[in-house]
Coordinates of C-alpha atoms in Angstrom, one line a residue:
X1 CA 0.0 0.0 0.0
X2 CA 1.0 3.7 -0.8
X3 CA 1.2 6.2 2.1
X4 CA -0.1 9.6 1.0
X5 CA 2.8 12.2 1.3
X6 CA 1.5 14.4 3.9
X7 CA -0.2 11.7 6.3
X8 CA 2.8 11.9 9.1
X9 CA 0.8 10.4 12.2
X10 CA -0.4 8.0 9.7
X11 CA 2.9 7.1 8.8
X12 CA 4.3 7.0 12.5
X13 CA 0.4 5.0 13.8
X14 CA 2.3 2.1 15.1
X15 CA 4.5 3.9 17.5
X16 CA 3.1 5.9 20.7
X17 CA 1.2 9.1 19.9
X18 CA 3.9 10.9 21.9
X19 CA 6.3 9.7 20.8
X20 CA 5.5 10.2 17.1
X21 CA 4.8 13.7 17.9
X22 CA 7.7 14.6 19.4
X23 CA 9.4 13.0 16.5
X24 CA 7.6 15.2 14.0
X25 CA 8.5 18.5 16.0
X26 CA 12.2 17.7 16.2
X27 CA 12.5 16.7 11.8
X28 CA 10.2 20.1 11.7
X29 CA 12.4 22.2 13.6
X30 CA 15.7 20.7 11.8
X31 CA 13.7 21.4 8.4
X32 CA 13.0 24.8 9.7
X33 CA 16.6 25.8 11.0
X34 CA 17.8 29.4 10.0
X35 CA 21.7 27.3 9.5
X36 CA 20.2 25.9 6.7
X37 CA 21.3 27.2 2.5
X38 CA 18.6 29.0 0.7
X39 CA 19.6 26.8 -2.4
X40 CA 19.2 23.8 -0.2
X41 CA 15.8 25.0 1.1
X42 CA 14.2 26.0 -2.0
X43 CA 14.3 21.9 -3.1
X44 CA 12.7 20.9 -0.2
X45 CA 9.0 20.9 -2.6
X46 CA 10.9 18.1 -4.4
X47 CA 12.5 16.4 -1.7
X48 CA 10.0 16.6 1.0
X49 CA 12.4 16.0 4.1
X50 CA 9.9 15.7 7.0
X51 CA 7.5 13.4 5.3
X52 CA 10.9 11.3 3.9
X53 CA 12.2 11.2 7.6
X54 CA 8.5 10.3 9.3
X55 CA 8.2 7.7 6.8
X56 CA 11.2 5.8 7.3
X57 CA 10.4 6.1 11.3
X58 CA 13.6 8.3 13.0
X59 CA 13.4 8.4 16.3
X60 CA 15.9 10.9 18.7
X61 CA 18.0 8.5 20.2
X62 CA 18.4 6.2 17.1
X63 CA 22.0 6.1 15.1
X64 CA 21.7 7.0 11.7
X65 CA 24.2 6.3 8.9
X66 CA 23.6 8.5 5.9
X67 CA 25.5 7.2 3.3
X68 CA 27.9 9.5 0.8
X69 CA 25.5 13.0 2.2
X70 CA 27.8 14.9 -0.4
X71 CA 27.6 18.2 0.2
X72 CA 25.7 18.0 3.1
X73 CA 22.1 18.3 1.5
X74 CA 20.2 16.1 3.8
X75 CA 23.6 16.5 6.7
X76 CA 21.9 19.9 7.5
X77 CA 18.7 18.3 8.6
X78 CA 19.7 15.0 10.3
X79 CA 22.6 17.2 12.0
X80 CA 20.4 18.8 14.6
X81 CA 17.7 16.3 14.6
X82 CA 20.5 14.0 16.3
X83 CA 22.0 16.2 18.7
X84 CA 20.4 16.2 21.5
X85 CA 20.1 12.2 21.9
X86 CA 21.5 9.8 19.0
X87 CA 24.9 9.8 16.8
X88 CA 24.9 10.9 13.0
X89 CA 27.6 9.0 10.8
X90 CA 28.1 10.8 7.5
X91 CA 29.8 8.3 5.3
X92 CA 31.9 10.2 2.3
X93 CA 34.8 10.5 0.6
X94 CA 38.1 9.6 2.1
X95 CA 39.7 13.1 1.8
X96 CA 43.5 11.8 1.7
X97 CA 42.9 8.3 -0.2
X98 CA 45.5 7.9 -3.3
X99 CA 41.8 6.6 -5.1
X100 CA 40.0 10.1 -4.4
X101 CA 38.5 11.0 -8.3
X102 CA 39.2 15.2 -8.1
X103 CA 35.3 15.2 -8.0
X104 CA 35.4 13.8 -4.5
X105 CA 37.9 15.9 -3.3
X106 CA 35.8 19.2 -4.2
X107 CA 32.9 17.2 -3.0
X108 CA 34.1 16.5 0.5
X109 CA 36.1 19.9 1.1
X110 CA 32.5 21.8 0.8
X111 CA 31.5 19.0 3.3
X112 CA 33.7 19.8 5.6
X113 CA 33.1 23.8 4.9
X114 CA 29.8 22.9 5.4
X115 CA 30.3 21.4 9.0
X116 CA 33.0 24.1 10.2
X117 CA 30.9 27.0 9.1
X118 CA 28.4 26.2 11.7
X119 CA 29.8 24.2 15.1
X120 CA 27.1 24.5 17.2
X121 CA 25.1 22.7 14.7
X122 CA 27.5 19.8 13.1
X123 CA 30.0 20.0 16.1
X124 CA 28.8 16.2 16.8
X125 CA 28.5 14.9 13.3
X126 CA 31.0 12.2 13.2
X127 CA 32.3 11.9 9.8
X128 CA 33.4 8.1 8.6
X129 CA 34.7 7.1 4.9
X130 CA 33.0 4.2 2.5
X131 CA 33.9 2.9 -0.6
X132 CA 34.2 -0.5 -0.9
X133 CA 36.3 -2.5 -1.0
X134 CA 39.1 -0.3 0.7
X135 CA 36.7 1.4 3.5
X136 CA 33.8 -1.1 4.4
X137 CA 33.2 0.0 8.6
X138 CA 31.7 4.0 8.2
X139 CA 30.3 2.8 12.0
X140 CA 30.9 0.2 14.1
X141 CA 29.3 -3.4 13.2
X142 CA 25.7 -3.7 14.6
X143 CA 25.5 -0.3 15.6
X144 CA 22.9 1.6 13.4
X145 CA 19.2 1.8 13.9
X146 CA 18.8 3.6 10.5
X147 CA 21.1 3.8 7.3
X148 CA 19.9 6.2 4.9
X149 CA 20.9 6.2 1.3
X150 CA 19.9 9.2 -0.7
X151 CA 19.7 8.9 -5.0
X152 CA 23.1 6.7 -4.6
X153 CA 22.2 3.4 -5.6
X154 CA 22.7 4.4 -9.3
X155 CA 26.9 5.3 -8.6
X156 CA 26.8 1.7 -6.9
X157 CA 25.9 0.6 -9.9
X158 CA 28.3 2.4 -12.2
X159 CA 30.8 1.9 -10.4
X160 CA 30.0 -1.9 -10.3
X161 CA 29.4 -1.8 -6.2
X162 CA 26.2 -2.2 -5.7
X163 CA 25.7 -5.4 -3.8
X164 CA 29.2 -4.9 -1.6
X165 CA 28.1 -2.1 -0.8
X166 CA 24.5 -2.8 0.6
X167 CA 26.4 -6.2 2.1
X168 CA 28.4 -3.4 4.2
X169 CA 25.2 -1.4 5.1
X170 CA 23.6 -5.0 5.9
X171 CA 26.1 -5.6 8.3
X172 CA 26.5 -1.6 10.2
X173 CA 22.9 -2.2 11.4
X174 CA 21.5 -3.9 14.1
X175 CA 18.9 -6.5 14.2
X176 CA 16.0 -4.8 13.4
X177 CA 17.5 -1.9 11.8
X178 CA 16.0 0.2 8.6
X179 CA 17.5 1.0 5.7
X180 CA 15.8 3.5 4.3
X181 CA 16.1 4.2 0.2
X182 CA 15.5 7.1 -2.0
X183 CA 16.2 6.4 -5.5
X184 CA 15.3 7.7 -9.1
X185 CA 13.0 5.7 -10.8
X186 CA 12.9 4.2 -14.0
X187 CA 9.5 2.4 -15.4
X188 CA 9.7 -1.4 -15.1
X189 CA 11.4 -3.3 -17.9
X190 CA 14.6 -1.1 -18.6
X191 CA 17.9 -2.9 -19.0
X192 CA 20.7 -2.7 -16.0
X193 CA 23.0 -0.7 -18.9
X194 CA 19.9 2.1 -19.0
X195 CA 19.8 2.6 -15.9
X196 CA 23.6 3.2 -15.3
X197 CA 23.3 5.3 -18.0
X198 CA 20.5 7.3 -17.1
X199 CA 20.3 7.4 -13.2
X200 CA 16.9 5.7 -13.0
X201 CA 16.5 2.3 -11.6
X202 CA 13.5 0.2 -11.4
X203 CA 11.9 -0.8 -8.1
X204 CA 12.3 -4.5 -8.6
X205 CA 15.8 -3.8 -8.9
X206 CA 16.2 -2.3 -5.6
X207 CA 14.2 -4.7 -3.8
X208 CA 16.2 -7.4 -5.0
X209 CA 19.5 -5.8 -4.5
X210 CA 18.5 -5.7 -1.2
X211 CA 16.7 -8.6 -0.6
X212 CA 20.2 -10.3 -2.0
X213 CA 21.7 -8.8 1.1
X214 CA 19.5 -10.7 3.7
X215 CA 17.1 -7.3 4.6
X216 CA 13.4 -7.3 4.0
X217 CA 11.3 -4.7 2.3
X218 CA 9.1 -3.4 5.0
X219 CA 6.8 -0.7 3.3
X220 CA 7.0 1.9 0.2
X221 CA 5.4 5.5 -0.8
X222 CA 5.1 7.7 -3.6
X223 CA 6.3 10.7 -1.3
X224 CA 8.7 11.6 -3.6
X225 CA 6.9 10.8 -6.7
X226 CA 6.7 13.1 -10.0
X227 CA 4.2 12.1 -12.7
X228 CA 5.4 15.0 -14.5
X229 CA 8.6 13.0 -15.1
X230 CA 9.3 11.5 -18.8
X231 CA 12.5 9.9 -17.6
X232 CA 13.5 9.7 -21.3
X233 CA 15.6 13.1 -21.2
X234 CA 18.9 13.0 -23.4
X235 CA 21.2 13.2 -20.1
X236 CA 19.2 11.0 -18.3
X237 CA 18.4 12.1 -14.6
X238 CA 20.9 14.9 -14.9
X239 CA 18.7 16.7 -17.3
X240 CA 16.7 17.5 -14.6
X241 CA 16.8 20.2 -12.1
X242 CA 18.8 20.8 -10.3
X243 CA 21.6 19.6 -12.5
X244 CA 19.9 20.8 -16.1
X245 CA 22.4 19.2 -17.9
X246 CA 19.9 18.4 -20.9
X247 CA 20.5 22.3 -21.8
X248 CA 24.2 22.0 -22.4
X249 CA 25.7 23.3 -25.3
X250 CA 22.9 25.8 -26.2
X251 CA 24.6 28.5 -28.0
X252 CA 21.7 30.9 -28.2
X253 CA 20.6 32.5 -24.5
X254 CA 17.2 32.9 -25.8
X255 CA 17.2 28.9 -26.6
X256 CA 19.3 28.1 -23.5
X257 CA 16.5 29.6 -21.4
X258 CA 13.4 28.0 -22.8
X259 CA 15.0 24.4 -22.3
X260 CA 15.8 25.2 -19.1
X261 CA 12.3 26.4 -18.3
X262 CA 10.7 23.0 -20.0
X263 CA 13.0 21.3 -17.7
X264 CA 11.8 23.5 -14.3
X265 CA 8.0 22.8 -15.5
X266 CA 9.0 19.5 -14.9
X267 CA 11.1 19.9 -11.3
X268 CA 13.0 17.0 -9.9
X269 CA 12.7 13.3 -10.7
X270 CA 10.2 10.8 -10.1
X271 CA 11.6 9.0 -6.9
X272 CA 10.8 5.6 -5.4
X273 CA 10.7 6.0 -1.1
X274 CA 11.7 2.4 -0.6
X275 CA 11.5 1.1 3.4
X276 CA 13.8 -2.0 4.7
X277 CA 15.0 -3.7 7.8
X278 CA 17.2 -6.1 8.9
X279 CA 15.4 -9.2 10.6
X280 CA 16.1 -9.3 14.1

């Protein structure tokens, strides 16, 4: 069954009534925090952060993993939601590895701007390294109540990782841990070389990725979907905002501007919100 995207108590009916609520007033807060980028704030229509987070079930004084944050998109949220009780891992790039693609480096130095600009928010954050197979322990074994993995499972892929890397995942959380997934997504029936090649992967896919791994699909939702979204753009995903990439090499401004608008009409992908656990 779908959950609707703004049905929060819905979402969190199994747990205590307090509890959820108090929950849903720590994720609103984070959402609403004046440390937060403008950029970062204006995509939250597309990325719906406090629906995303109810959803998957955070609670205060879990451990949460997020896997490769980047530039600290979803970091800015999770940061202070985790304060006051749990411990935030932000697995990214190793900053000194010999394997660091320049990409990464850029990547995890605006990371790290990110978390010195504002101490008394990411002061706690304690930032780990994966990327498999050199660095497979971004927390300690058994440790995690909730992994989060944010539109990544398509560089897995790429990069010919996938199912090391949800083994590794599989094995940071404890017995009864989620892993929650948010993932472009492509329409049933597309090859494994399309979606490498476009970003967007099928549900199936997922599921059995991480059914592979020994972790059970507990629940999904359309909380990120987008029925605006063709997903047959000419650089995939990355046509997209907020990339836009399907307007390069436009030589005429007037042109340039009109693709990009067709693109905004569109917003962000269509996304699959894809719940897991690990049996206990």
């Amino acid at each position: 069954m779908r959950i609707p995207a703004l049905l929060i108590t819905a979402v969190l009916a199994a747990q205590p009534a307090s509890a959820a609520d108090h929950a849903a007033e720590l994720i609103d807060a984070a959402v609403a925090g004046k440390h937060r980028q403008a950029a970062n704030v204006a995509r939250d229509r597309y990325r719906h952060p406090a629906e995303t987070l109810a959803f998957f079930g955070w609670q205060p004084e879990m451990t949460v993993l997020e896997v490769s944050p980047g530039t600290g998109w979803y970091t800015e949220i999770l940061a202070p939601m985790t304060q006051p009780k749990g411990i935030y891992y932000a697995a990214n790039f190793a900053l000194l590895a010999d394997d660091l693609p320049p990409y990464g480096e850029r990547v995890q130095r605006m990371f790290l701007d990110l978390l010195a600009a504002h101490p008394g928010v990411y002061d706690h954050v304690v930032v780990t390294e994966l990327s498999v197979p050199q660095r497979v322990t971004p927390a300690p074994p058994g440790s995690v109540d909730m992994a989060l993995v944010f539109r990544n499972v398509h560089s897995w892929m790429r990069a010919g990782e996938a199912a090391e890397t949800v083994a590794v995942l599989h094995r940071m959380l404890k017995p009864g841990g989620i892993l929650g997934v948010v993932q472009h997504r492509a329409p049933e029936g597309r090859s494994v070389e399309q979606m490498k090649e476009t970003g967007y992967v099928t549900e199936q896919h997922v599921i059995d990725l991480m059914q592979a791994a020994g972790l059970e699909l507990v629940d999904r939702s359309d909380i990120n979907a987008n029925p605006k979204d063709t997903k047959d753009h000419p650089q995939g995903v990355w046509s997209l905002p907020p990339s836009l990439r399907g307007c390069g090499g436009i030589e005429d401004t007037a042109q340039q501007s009109a693709c990009e608008e067709k693109y905004r009409a569109i917003g962000e992908s269509d996304r699959m919100t894809l719940k897991f656990r690990k049996p206990a």
